[in-house]
PDB file of C-alpha atoms and ligand atoms in Angstrom:
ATOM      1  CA  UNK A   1      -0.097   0.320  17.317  1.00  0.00           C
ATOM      2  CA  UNK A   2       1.948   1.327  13.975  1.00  0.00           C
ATOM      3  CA  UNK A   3       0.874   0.286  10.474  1.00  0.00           C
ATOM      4  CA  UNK A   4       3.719   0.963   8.257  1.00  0.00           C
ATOM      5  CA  UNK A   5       2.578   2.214   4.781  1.00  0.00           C
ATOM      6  CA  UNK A   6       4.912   1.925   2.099  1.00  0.00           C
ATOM      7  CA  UNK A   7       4.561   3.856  -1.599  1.00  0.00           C
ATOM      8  CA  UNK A   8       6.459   2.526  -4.270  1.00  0.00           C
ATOM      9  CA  UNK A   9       6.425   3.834  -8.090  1.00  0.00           C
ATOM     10  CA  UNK A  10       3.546   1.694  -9.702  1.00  0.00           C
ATOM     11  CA  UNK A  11       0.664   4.165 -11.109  1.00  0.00           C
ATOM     12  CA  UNK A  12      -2.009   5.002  -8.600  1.00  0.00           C
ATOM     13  CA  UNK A  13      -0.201   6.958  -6.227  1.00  0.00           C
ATOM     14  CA  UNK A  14      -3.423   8.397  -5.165  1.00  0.00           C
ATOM     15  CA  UNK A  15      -4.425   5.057  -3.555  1.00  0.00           C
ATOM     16  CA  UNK A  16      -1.420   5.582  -1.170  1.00  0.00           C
ATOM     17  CA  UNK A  17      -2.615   9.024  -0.706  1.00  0.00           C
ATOM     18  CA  UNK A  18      -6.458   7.835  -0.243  1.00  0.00           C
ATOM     19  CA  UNK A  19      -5.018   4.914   2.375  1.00  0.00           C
ATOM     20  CA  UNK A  20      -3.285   7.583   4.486  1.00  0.00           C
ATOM     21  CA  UNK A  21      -5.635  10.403   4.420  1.00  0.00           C
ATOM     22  CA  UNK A  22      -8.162   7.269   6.291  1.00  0.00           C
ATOM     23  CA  UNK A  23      -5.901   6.333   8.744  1.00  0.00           C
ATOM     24  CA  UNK A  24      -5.752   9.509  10.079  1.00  0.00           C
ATOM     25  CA  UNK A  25      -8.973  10.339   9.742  1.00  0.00           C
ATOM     26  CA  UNK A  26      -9.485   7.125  12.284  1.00  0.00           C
ATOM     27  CA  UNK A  27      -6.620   7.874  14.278  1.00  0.00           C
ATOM     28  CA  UNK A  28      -4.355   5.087  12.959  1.00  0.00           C
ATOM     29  CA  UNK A  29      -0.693   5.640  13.613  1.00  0.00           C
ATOM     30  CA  UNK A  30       1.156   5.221   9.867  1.00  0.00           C
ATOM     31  CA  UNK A  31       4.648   5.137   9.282  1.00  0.00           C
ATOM     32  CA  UNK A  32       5.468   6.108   6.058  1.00  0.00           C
ATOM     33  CA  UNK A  33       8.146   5.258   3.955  1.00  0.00           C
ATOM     34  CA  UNK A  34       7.987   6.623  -0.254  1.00  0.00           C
ATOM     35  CA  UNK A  35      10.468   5.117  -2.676  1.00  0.00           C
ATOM     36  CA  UNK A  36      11.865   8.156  -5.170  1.00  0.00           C
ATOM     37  CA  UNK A  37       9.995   6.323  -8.294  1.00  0.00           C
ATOM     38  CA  UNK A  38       6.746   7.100  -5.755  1.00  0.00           C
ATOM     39  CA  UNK A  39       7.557  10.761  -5.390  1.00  0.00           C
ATOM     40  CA  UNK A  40       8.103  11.005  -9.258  1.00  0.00           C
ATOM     41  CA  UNK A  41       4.528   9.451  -9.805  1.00  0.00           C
ATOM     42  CA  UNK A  42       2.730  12.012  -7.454  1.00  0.00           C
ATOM     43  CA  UNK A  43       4.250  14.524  -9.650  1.00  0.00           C
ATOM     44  CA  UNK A  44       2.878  13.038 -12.437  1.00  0.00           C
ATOM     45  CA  UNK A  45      -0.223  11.372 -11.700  1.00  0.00           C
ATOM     46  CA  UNK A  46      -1.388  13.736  -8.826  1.00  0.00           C
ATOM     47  CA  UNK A  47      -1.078  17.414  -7.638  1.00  0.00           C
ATOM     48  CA  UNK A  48      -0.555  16.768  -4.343  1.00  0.00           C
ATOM     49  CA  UNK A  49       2.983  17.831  -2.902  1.00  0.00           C
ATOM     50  CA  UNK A  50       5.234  15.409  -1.325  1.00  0.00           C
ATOM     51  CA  UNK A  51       5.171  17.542   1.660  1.00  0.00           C
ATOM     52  CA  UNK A  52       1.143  16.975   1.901  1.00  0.00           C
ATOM     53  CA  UNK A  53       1.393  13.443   1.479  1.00  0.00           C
ATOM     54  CA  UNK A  54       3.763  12.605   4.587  1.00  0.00           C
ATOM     55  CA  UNK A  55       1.923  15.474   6.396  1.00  0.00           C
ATOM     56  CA  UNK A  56      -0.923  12.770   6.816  1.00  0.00           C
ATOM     57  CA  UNK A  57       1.621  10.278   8.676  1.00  0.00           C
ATOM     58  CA  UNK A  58       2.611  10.139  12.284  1.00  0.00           C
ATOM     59  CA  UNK A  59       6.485   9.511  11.526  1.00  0.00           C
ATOM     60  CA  UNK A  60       8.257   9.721   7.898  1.00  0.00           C
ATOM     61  CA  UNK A  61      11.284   7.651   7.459  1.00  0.00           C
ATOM     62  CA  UNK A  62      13.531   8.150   4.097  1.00  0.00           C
ATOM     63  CA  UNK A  63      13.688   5.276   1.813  1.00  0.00           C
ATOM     64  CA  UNK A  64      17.115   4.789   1.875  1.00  0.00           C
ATOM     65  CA  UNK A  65      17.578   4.604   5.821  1.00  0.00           C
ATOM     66  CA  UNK A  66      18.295   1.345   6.269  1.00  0.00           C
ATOM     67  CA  UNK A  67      19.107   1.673   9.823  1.00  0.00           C
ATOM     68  CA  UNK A  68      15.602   3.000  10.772  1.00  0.00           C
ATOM     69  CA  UNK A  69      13.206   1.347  12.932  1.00  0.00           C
ATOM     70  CA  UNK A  70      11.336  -0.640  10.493  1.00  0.00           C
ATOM     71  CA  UNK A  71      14.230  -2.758   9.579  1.00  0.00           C
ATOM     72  CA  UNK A  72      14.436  -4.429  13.179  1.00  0.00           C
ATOM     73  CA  UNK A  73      11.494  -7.253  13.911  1.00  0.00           C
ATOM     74  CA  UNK A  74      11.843  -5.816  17.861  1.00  0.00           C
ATOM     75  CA  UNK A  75       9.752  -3.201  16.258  1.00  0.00           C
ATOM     76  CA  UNK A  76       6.574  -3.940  17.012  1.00  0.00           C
ATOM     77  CA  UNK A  77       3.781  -2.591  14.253  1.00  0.00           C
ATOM     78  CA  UNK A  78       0.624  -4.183  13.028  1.00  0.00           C
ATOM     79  CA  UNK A  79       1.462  -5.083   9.957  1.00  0.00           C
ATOM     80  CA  UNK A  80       1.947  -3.096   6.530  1.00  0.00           C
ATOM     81  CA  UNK A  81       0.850  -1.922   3.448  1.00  0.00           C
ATOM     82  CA  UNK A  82       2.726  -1.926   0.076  1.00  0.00           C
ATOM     83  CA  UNK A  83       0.243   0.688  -1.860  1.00  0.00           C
ATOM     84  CA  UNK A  84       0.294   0.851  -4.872  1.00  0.00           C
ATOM     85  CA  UNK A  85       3.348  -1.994  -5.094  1.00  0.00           C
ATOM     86  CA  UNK A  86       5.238  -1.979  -8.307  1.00  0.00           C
ATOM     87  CA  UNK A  87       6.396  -4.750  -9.785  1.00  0.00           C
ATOM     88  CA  UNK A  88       9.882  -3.825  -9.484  1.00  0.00           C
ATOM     89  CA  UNK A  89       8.979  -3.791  -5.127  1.00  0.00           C
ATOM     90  CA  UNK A  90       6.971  -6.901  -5.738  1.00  0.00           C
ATOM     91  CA  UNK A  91      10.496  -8.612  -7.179  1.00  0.00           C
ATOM     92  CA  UNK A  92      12.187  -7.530  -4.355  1.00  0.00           C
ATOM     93  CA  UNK A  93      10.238  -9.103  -1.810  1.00  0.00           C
ATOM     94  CA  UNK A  94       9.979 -12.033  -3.581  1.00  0.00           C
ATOM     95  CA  UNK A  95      13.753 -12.563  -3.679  1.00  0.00           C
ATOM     96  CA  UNK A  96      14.272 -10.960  -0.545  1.00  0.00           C
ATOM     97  CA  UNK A  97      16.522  -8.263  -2.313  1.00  0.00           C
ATOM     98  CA  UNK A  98      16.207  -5.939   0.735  1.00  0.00           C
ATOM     99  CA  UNK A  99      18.584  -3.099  -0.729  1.00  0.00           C
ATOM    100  CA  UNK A 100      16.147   0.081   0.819  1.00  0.00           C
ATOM    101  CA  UNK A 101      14.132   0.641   4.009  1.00  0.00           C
ATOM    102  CA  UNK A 102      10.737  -0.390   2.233  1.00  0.00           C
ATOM    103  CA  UNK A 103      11.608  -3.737   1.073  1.00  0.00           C
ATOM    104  CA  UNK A 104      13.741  -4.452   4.317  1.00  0.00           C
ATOM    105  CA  UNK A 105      10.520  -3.152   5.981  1.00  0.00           C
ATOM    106  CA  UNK A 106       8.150  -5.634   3.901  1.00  0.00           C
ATOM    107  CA  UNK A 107      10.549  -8.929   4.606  1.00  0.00           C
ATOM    108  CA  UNK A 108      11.086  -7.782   8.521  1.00  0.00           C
ATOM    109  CA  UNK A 109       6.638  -7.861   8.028  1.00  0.00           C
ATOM    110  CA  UNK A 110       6.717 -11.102   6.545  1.00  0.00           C
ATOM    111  CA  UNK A 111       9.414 -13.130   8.816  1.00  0.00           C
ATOM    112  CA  UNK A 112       7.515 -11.860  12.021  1.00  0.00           C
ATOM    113  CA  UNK A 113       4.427 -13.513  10.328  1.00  0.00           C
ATOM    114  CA  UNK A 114       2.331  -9.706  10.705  1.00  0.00           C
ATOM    115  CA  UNK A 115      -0.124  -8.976   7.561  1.00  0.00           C
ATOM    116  CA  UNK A 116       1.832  -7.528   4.295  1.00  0.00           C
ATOM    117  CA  UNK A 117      -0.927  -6.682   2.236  1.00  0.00           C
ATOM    118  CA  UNK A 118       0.546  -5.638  -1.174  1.00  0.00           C
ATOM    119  CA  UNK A 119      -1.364  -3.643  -3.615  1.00  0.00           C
ATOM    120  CA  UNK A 120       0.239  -4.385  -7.130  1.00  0.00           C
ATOM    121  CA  UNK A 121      -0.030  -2.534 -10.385  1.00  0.00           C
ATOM    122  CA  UNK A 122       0.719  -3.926 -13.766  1.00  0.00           C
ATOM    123  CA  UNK A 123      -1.033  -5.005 -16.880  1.00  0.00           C
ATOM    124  CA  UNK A 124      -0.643  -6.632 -19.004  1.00  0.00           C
ATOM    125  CA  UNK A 125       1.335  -9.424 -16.724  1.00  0.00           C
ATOM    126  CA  UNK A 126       4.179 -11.492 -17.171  1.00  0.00           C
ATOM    127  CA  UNK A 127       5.360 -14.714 -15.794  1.00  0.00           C
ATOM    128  CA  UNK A 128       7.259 -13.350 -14.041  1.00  0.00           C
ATOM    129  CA  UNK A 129       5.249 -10.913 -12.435  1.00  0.00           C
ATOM    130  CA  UNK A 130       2.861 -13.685 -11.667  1.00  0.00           C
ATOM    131  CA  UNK A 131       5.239 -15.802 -10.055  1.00  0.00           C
ATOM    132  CA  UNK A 132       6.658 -13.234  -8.119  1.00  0.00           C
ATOM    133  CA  UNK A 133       3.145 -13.127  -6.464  1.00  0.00           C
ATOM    134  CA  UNK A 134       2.405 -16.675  -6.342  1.00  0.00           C
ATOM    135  CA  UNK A 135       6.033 -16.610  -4.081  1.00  0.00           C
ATOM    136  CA  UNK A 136       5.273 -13.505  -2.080  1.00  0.00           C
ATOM    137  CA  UNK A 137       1.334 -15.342  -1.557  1.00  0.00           C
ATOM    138  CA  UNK A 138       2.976 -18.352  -0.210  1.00  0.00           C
ATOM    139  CA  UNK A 139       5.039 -16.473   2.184  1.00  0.00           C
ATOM    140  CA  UNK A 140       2.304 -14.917   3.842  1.00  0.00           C
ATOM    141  CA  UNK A 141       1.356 -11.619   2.013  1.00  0.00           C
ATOM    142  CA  UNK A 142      -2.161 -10.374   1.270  1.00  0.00           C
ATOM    143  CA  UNK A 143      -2.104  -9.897  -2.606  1.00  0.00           C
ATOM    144  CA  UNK A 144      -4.985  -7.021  -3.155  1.00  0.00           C
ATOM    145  CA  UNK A 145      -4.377  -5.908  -6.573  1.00  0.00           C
ATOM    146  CA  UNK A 146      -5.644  -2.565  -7.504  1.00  0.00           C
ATOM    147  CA  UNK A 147      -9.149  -3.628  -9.203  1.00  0.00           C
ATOM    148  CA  UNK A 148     -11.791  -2.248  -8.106  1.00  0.00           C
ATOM    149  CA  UNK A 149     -15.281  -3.232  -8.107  1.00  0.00           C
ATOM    150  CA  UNK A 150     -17.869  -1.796 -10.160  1.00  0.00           C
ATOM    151  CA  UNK A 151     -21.013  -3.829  -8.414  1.00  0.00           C
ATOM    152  CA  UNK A 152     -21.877  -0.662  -6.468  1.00  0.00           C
ATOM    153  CA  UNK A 153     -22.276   1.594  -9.886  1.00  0.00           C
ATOM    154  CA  UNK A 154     -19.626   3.907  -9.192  1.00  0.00           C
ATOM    155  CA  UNK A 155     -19.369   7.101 -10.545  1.00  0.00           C
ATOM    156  CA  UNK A 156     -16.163   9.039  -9.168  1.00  0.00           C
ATOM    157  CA  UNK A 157     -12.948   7.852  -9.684  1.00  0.00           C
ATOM    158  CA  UNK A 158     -13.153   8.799  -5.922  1.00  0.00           C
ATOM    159  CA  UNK A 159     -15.322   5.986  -5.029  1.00  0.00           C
ATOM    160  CA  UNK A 160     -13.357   3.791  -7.552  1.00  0.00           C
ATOM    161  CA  UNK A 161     -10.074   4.635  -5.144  1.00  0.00           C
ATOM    162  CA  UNK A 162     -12.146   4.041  -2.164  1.00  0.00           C
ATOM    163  CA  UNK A 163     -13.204   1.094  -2.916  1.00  0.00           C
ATOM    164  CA  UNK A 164      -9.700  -0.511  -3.391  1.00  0.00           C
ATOM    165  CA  UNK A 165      -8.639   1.310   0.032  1.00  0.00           C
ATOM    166  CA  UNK A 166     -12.147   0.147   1.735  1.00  0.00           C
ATOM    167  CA  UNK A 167     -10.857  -3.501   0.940  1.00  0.00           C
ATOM    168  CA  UNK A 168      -7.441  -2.755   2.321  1.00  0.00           C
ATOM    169  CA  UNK A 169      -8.827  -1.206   5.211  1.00  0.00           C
ATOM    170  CA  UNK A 170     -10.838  -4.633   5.280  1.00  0.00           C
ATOM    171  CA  UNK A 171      -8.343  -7.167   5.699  1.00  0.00           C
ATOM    172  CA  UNK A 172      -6.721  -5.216   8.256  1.00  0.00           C
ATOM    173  CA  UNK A 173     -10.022  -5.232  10.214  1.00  0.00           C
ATOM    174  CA  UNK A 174      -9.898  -1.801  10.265  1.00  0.00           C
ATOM    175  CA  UNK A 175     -13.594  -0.297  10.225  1.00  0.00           C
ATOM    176  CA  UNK A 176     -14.468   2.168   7.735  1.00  0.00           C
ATOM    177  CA  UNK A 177     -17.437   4.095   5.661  1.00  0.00           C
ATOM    178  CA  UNK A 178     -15.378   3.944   2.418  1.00  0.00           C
ATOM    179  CA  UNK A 179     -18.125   1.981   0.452  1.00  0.00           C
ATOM    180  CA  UNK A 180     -21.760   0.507   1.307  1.00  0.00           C
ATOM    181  CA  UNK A 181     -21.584  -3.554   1.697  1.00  0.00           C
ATOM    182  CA  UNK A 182     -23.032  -5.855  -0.998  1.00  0.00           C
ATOM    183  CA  UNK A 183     -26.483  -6.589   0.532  1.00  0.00           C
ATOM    184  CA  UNK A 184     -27.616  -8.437  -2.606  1.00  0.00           C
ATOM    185  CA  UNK A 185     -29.045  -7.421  -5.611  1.00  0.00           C
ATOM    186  CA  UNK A 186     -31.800  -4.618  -4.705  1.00  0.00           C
TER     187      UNK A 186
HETATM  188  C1  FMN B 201       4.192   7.418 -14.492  1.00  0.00           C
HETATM  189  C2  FMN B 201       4.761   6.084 -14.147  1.00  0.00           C
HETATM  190  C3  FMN B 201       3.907   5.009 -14.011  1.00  0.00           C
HETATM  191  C4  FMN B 201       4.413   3.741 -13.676  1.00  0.00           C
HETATM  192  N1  FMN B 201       3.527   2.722 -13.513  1.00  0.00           N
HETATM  193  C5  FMN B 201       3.986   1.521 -13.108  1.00  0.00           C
HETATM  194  C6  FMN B 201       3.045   0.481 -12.821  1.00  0.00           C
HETATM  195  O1  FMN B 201       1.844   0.620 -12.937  1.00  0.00           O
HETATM  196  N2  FMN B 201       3.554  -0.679 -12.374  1.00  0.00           N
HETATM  197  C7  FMN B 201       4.898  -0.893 -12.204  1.00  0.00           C
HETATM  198  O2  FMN B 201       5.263  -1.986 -11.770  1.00  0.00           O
HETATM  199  N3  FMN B 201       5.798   0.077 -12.472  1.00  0.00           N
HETATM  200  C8  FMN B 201       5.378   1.277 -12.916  1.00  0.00           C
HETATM  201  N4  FMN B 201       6.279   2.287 -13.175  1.00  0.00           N
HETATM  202  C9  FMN B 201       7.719   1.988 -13.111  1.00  0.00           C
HETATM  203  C10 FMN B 201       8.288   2.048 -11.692  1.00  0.00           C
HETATM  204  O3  FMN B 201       8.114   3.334 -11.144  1.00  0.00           O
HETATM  205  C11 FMN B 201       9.795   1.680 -11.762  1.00  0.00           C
HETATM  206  O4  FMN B 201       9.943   0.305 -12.071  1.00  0.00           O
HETATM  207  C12 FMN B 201      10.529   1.992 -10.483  1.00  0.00           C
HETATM  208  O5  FMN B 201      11.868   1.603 -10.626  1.00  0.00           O
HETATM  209  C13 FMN B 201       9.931   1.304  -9.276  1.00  0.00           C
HETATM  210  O6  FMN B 201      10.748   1.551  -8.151  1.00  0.00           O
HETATM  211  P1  FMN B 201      10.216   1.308  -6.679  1.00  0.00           P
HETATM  212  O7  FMN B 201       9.570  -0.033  -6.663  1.00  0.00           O
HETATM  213  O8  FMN B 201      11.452   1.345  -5.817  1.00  0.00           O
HETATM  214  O9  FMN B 201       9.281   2.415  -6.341  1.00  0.00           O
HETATM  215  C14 FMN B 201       5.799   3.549 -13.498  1.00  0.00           C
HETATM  216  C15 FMN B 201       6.663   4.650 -13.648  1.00  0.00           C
HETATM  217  C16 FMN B 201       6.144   5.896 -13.962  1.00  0.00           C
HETATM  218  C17 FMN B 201       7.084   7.057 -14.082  1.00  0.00           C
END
């Protein structure tokens, strides 16, 4: 079955990158679809190439294909992820401003009542920003904001990204290895 990932341009790109790397490490079919404020944060934030990052999915659509198969609910998937999900995305699936193939994607997720776990980015927040979620929450979406947890000591950013992706991974009930469970204090 098809998870659709979606990147959109909030910082920590790499979780995106982390998120599909996993999936196809476990043989999960992703769908990808990258927002052009995502490709300019690779650049920035990363040095992977945008080539290597949709390498990792099974199928690549382009953001702005509107017609694609994500934007029909007769398309089956399991769900999606919005990772990271900028606050700009978060708005739009909020209002249900569905103006490119990921947001279209997100609301066709939400109105066939599949998971939409969303992975925002921001801080400080706004009002605005937190109402957004509050909206998107009530509709159905997973809210899984990028905050790690630092229970486990870690001491890689790697685990720090893993950890975020192991709880994505999580809610999907998806197995993984990406962090050792809280067994109580040792
Ligand atoms: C380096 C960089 C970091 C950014 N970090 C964030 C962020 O953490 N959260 C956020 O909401 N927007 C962030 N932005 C702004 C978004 O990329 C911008 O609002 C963009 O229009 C989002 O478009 P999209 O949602 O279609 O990807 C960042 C932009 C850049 C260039």
């Amino acid at each position: 079955m098809v998870l659709l990932v979606g990147m959109s341009g909030g910082s920590g790109v790499i979780y995106g990158v982390r998120l599909l790397e996993v999936l196809k490490r476990l043989k999960v079919e992703a769908h990808l679809i990258i927002s052009t404020a995502a490709q300019e944060t690779l650049v920035i934030e990363t040095s992977y190439k945008v080539r290597y990052v949709e390498s990792l999915a099974s199928r690549v659509y382009r953001f702005n294909d509107i017609a694609a198969a994500p934007s029909s609910g007769t398309f089956r998937t399991q769900g999606m992820v919005v990772i990271p999900c900028s606050m700009k995305t978060l708005a739009g699936i909020a209002s249900g401003y569905s103006d490119n193939l990921l947001l279209r994607a997100a609301e066709v997720t939400l109105k066939e009542r599949r998971p939409l776990v969303l992975v925002p980015r921001e801080t400080p927040l706004t009002t605005i920003h937190i109402e957004n979620m509050l909206r998107v929450a009530q509709a159905g979406a997973i809210l899984l904001p990028a905050m790690p947890g630092f229970y486990d000591r870690p001491m890689t950013i790697d685990e720090l990204v893993n950890h975020v992706v192991g709880k994505v991974l999580d809610v999907l009930n998806i197995e993984h290895d990406l962090y050792k469970r809280w067994a109580g204090p040792q």
